[in-house]
Amino acid sequence: DGGITQSPKYLFRKEGQNVTLSCEQNLNHDAMYWYRQDPGQGLRLIYYSQIVNDFQKGDIAEGYSVSREKKESFPLTVTSAQKNPTAFYLCASTPTGVGTEAFFGQGTRLTVV
Amino acid sequence: ELKVEQNPLFLSMQEGKNYTIYCNYSTTSDRLYWYRQDPGKSLESLFVLLSNGAVKQEGRLMASLDTKARLSTLHITAAVHDLSATYFCAVDYLMRADKLIFGTGTRLQVFP
């Protein structure tokens, strides 16, 4: 079955540590996205990529980094520069084209300990 | 700046009752999406509304879009407990998926 897989489901980070969240899709979608969700709030865009080897900052990119070496994969690194990383992170993908529906992974809950 | 506002933010309703969730947005867009999120889970696509006057129905949920009024509604008919979740609308700003702006969500709780 086609879909988006995020791992791990839960992640704990120590202060000053970098962590990487995985996102893999087998939908053959060109575009992939990372969103952050804080309790009781909507989603905010961190980074997005429309093609391999290219990505753009979203609204809250500071303290995060991404790579897009393969069409299927779009990992997100939460760096030590991100001062408040505790949140629920969602990866999504869309096929090429405007106005297309986004499909979401199951999410990763990151907690700073 | 595009703003997407939902109301109410929280809705507690009795089983069997009807209610409407509203989604207002601040700039021109012909595309609007409704998603459902269960606690701790991902977002599940419910409806894709792609033109003015679009109406879609699935079970006890019906969504509509009025692009002139910049308003979408999600109507719940004869609510059941299984509909308890948070519902988000999202607007496709500038017809670009990277400009998908989400509302803050409406948390729906259905009780017996």
PDB file of N, CA and C in Angstrom, chain B residues 55-99:
ATOM      1  N   VAL B  55     -20.108  21.431  -3.012  1.00  0.00           N
ATOM      2  CA  VAL B  55     -20.691  20.777  -1.843  1.00  0.00           C
ATOM      3  C   VAL B  55     -20.336  19.299  -1.913  1.00  0.00           C
ATOM      4  N   LYS B  56     -19.823  18.802  -0.794  1.00  0.00           N
ATOM      5  CA  LYS B  56     -19.502  17.377  -0.734  1.00  0.00           C
ATOM      6  C   LYS B  56     -20.026  16.794   0.559  1.00  0.00           C
ATOM      7  N   GLN B  57     -20.476  15.538   0.468  1.00  0.00           N
ATOM      8  CA  GLN B  57     -21.038  14.880   1.644  1.00  0.00           C
ATOM      9  C   GLN B  57     -20.447  13.500   1.801  1.00  0.00           C
ATOM     10  N   GLU B  58     -20.185  13.142   3.058  1.00  0.00           N
ATOM     11  CA  GLU B  58     -19.713  11.806   3.381  1.00  0.00           C
ATOM     12  C   GLU B  58     -20.310  11.440   4.721  1.00  0.00           C
ATOM     13  N   GLY B  59     -21.257  10.518   4.690  1.00  0.00           N
ATOM     14  CA  GLY B  59     -21.898  10.116   5.936  1.00  0.00           C
ATOM     15  C   GLY B  59     -22.626  11.273   6.589  1.00  0.00           C
ATOM     16  N   ARG B  60     -22.301  11.552   7.824  1.00  0.00           N
ATOM     17  CA  ARG B  60     -22.965  12.617   8.578  1.00  0.00           C
ATOM     18  C   ARG B  60     -22.314  13.992   8.416  1.00  0.00           C
ATOM     19  N   LEU B  61     -21.315  14.082   7.578  1.00  0.00           N
ATOM     20  CA  LEU B  61     -20.601  15.332   7.360  1.00  0.00           C
ATOM     21  C   LEU B  61     -20.868  15.859   5.955  1.00  0.00           C
ATOM     22  N   MET B  62     -21.093  17.174   5.881  1.00  0.00           N
ATOM     23  CA  MET B  62     -21.265  17.828   4.592  1.00  0.00           C
ATOM     24  C   MET B  62     -20.478  19.130   4.606  1.00  0.00           C
ATOM     25  N   ALA B  63     -19.673  19.334   3.571  1.00  0.00           N
ATOM     26  CA  ALA B  63     -18.859  20.537   3.470  1.00  0.00           C
ATOM     27  C   ALA B  63     -19.272  21.345   2.260  1.00  0.00           C
ATOM     28  N   SER B  64     -19.193  22.670   2.398  1.00  0.00           N
ATOM     29  CA  SER B  64     -19.532  23.556   1.286  1.00  0.00           C
ATOM     30  C   SER B  64     -18.539  24.696   1.223  1.00  0.00           C
ATOM     31  N   LEU B  65     -18.479  25.321   0.050  1.00  0.00           N
ATOM     32  CA  LEU B  65     -17.532  26.411  -0.153  1.00  0.00           C
ATOM     33  C   LEU B  65     -18.220  27.563  -0.867  1.00  0.00           C
ATOM     34  N   ASP B  66     -18.106  28.759  -0.294  1.00  0.00           N
ATOM     35  CA  ASP B  66     -18.577  29.991  -0.909  1.00  0.00           C
ATOM     36  C   ASP B  66     -17.362  30.903  -1.057  1.00  0.00           C
ATOM     37  N   THR B  67     -16.781  30.933  -2.243  1.00  0.00           N
ATOM     38  CA  THR B  67     -15.542  31.692  -2.430  1.00  0.00           C
ATOM     39  C   THR B  67     -15.791  33.195  -2.410  1.00  0.00           C
ATOM     40  N   LYS B  68     -17.008  33.607  -2.738  1.00  0.00           N
ATOM     41  CA  LYS B  68     -17.297  35.044  -2.708  1.00  0.00           C
ATOM     42  C   LYS B  68     -17.344  35.551  -1.278  1.00  0.00           C
ATOM     43  N   ALA B  69     -17.911  34.761  -0.415  1.00  0.00           N
ATOM     44  CA  ALA B  69     -17.961  35.115   1.003  1.00  0.00           C
ATOM     45  C   ALA B  69     -16.698  34.687   1.743  1.00  0.00           C
ATOM     46  N   ARG B  70     -15.820  33.955   1.071  1.00  0.00           N
ATOM     47  CA  ARG B  70     -14.585  33.429   1.676  1.00  0.00           C
ATOM     48  C   ARG B  70     -14.932  32.610   2.914  1.00  0.00           C
ATOM     49  N   LEU B  71     -15.860  31.691   2.707  1.00  0.00           N
ATOM     50  CA  LEU B  71     -16.402  30.925   3.817  1.00  0.00           C
ATOM     51  C   LEU B  71     -16.629  29.482   3.395  1.00  0.00           C
ATOM     52  N   SER B  72     -16.210  28.585   4.274  1.00  0.00           N
ATOM     53  CA  SER B  72     -16.562  27.179   4.106  1.00  0.00           C
ATOM     54  C   SER B  72     -17.247  26.706   5.378  1.00  0.00           C
ATOM     55  N   THR B  73     -18.172  25.793   5.238  1.00  0.00           N
ATOM     56  CA  THR B  73     -18.852  25.230   6.397  1.00  0.00           C
ATOM     57  C   THR B  73     -18.730  23.719   6.390  1.00  0.00           C
ATOM     58  N   LEU B  74     -18.661  23.168   7.585  1.00  0.00           N
ATOM     59  CA  LEU B  74     -18.678  21.719   7.770  1.00  0.00           C
ATOM     60  C   LEU B  74     -19.880  21.429   8.665  1.00  0.00           C
ATOM     61  N   HIS B  75     -20.898  20.829   8.062  1.00  0.00           N
ATOM     62  CA  HIS B  75     -22.134  20.589   8.790  1.00  0.00           C
ATOM     63  C   HIS B  75     -22.185  19.155   9.289  1.00  0.00           C
ATOM     64  N   ILE B  76     -22.542  19.026  10.547  1.00  0.00           N
ATOM     65  CA  ILE B  76     -22.640  17.712  11.171  1.00  0.00           C
ATOM     66  C   ILE B  76     -24.111  17.400  11.391  1.00  0.00           C
ATOM     67  N   THR B  77     -24.540  16.278  10.886  1.00  0.00           N
ATOM     68  CA  THR B  77     -25.939  15.881  11.027  1.00  0.00           C
ATOM     69  C   THR B  77     -26.065  14.677  11.958  1.00  0.00           C
ATOM     70  N   ALA B  78     -26.926  14.806  12.956  1.00  0.00           N
ATOM     71  CA  ALA B  78     -27.175  13.704  13.897  1.00  0.00           C
ATOM     72  C   ALA B  78     -25.866  13.128  14.425  1.00  0.00           C
ATOM     73  N   ALA B  79     -25.138  13.931  15.154  1.00  0.00           N
ATOM     74  CA  ALA B  79     -23.786  13.576  15.604  1.00  0.00           C
ATOM     75  C   ALA B  79     -23.757  12.252  16.369  1.00  0.00           C
ATOM     76  N   VAL B  80     -22.672  11.528  16.191  1.00  0.00           N
ATOM     77  CA  VAL B  80     -22.394  10.311  16.947  1.00  0.00           C
ATOM     78  C   VAL B  80     -21.025  10.446  17.588  1.00  0.00           C
ATOM     79  N   HIS B  81     -20.774   9.626  18.616  1.00  0.00           N
ATOM     80  CA  HIS B  81     -19.529   9.731  19.381  1.00  0.00           C
ATOM     81  C   HIS B  81     -18.292   9.577  18.500  1.00  0.00           C
ATOM     82  N   ASP B  82     -18.386   8.740  17.474  1.00  0.00           N
ATOM     83  CA  ASP B  82     -17.229   8.479  16.598  1.00  0.00           C
ATOM     84  C   ASP B  82     -16.758   9.721  15.843  1.00  0.00           C
ATOM     85  N   LEU B  83     -17.586  10.747  15.815  1.00  0.00           N
ATOM     86  CA  LEU B  83     -17.166  11.982  15.147  1.00  0.00           C
ATOM     87  C   LEU B  83     -16.294  12.864  16.037  1.00  0.00           C
ATOM     88  N   SER B  84     -16.137  12.491  17.280  1.00  0.00           N
ATOM     89  CA  SER B  84     -15.295  13.264  18.190  1.00  0.00           C
ATOM     90  C   SER B  84     -13.864  13.283  17.677  1.00  0.00           C
ATOM     91  N   ALA B  85     -13.349  14.488  17.409  1.00  0.00           N
ATOM     92  CA  ALA B  85     -12.010  14.669  16.843  1.00  0.00           C
ATOM     93  C   ALA B  85     -11.779  16.173  16.707  1.00  0.00           C
ATOM     94  N   THR B  86     -10.615  16.551  16.197  1.00  0.00           N
ATOM     95  CA  THR B  86     -10.365  17.946  15.852  1.00  0.00           C
ATOM     96  C   THR B  86     -10.438  18.077  14.341  1.00  0.00           C
ATOM     97  N   TYR B  87     -11.140  19.084  13.888  1.00  0.00           N
ATOM     98  CA  TYR B  87     -11.344  19.299  12.457  1.00  0.00           C
ATOM     99  C   TYR B  87     -10.622  20.570  12.034  1.00  0.00           C
ATOM    100  N   PHE B  88      -9.832  20.441  10.983  1.00  0.00           N
ATOM    101  CA  PHE B  88      -9.082  21.576  10.452  1.00  0.00           C
ATOM    102  C   PHE B  88      -9.551  21.896   9.038  1.00  0.00           C
ATOM    103  N   CYS B  89      -9.653  23.189   8.752  1.00  0.00           N
ATOM    104  CA  CYS B  89      -9.773  23.595   7.368  1.00  0.00           C
ATOM    105  C   CYS B  89      -8.427  24.165   6.933  1.00  0.00           C
ATOM    106  N   ALA B  90      -8.141  24.104   5.649  1.00  0.00           N
ATOM    107  CA  ALA B  90      -6.893  24.629   5.112  1.00  0.00           C
ATOM    108  C   ALA B  90      -7.178  25.257   3.767  1.00  0.00           C
ATOM    109  N   VAL B  91      -6.555  26.405   3.538  1.00  0.00           N
ATOM    110  CA  VAL B  91      -6.783  27.149   2.305  1.00  0.00           C
ATOM    111  C   VAL B  91      -5.514  27.150   1.481  1.00  0.00           C
ATOM    112  N   ASP B  92      -5.688  26.963   0.196  1.00  0.00           N
ATOM    113  CA  ASP B  92      -4.594  26.870  -0.751  1.00  0.00           C
ATOM    114  C   ASP B  92      -4.249  28.262  -1.269  1.00  0.00           C
ATOM    115  N   TYR B  93      -3.426  28.959  -0.530  1.00  0.00           N
ATOM    116  CA  TYR B  93      -3.090  30.344  -0.853  1.00  0.00           C
ATOM    117  C   TYR B  93      -2.223  30.401  -2.104  1.00  0.00           C
ATOM    118  N   LEU B  94      -2.599  31.208  -3.030  1.00  0.00           N
ATOM    119  CA  LEU B  94      -1.871  31.382  -4.284  1.00  0.00           C
ATOM    120  C   LEU B  94      -1.836  30.111  -5.107  1.00  0.00           C
ATOM    121  N   MET B  95      -2.753  29.199  -4.807  1.00  0.00           N
ATOM    122  CA  MET B  95      -2.848  27.929  -5.541  1.00  0.00           C
ATOM    123  C   MET B  95      -1.529  27.177  -5.509  1.00  0.00           C
ATOM    124  N   ARG B  96      -0.840  27.264  -4.405  1.00  0.00           N
ATOM    125  CA  ARG B  96       0.403  26.529  -4.229  1.00  0.00           C
ATOM    126  C   ARG B  96       0.316  25.693  -2.964  1.00  0.00           C
ATOM    127  N   ALA B  97       0.657  24.426  -3.111  1.00  0.00           N
ATOM    128  CA  ALA B  97       0.547  23.528  -1.966  1.00  0.00           C
ATOM    129  C   ALA B  97       1.496  23.935  -0.850  1.00  0.00           C
ATOM    130  N   ASP B  98       2.606  24.628  -1.189  1.00  0.00           N
ATOM    131  CA  ASP B  98       3.497  25.068  -0.120  1.00  0.00           C
ATOM    132  C   ASP B  98       2.936  26.268   0.605  1.00  0.00           C
ATOM    133  N   LYS B  99       1.832  26.786   0.082  1.00  0.00           N
ATOM    134  CA  LYS B  99       1.166  27.888   0.750  1.00  0.00           C
ATOM    135  C   LYS B  99      -0.169  27.435   1.327  1.00  0.00           C
TER     136      LYS B  99
END
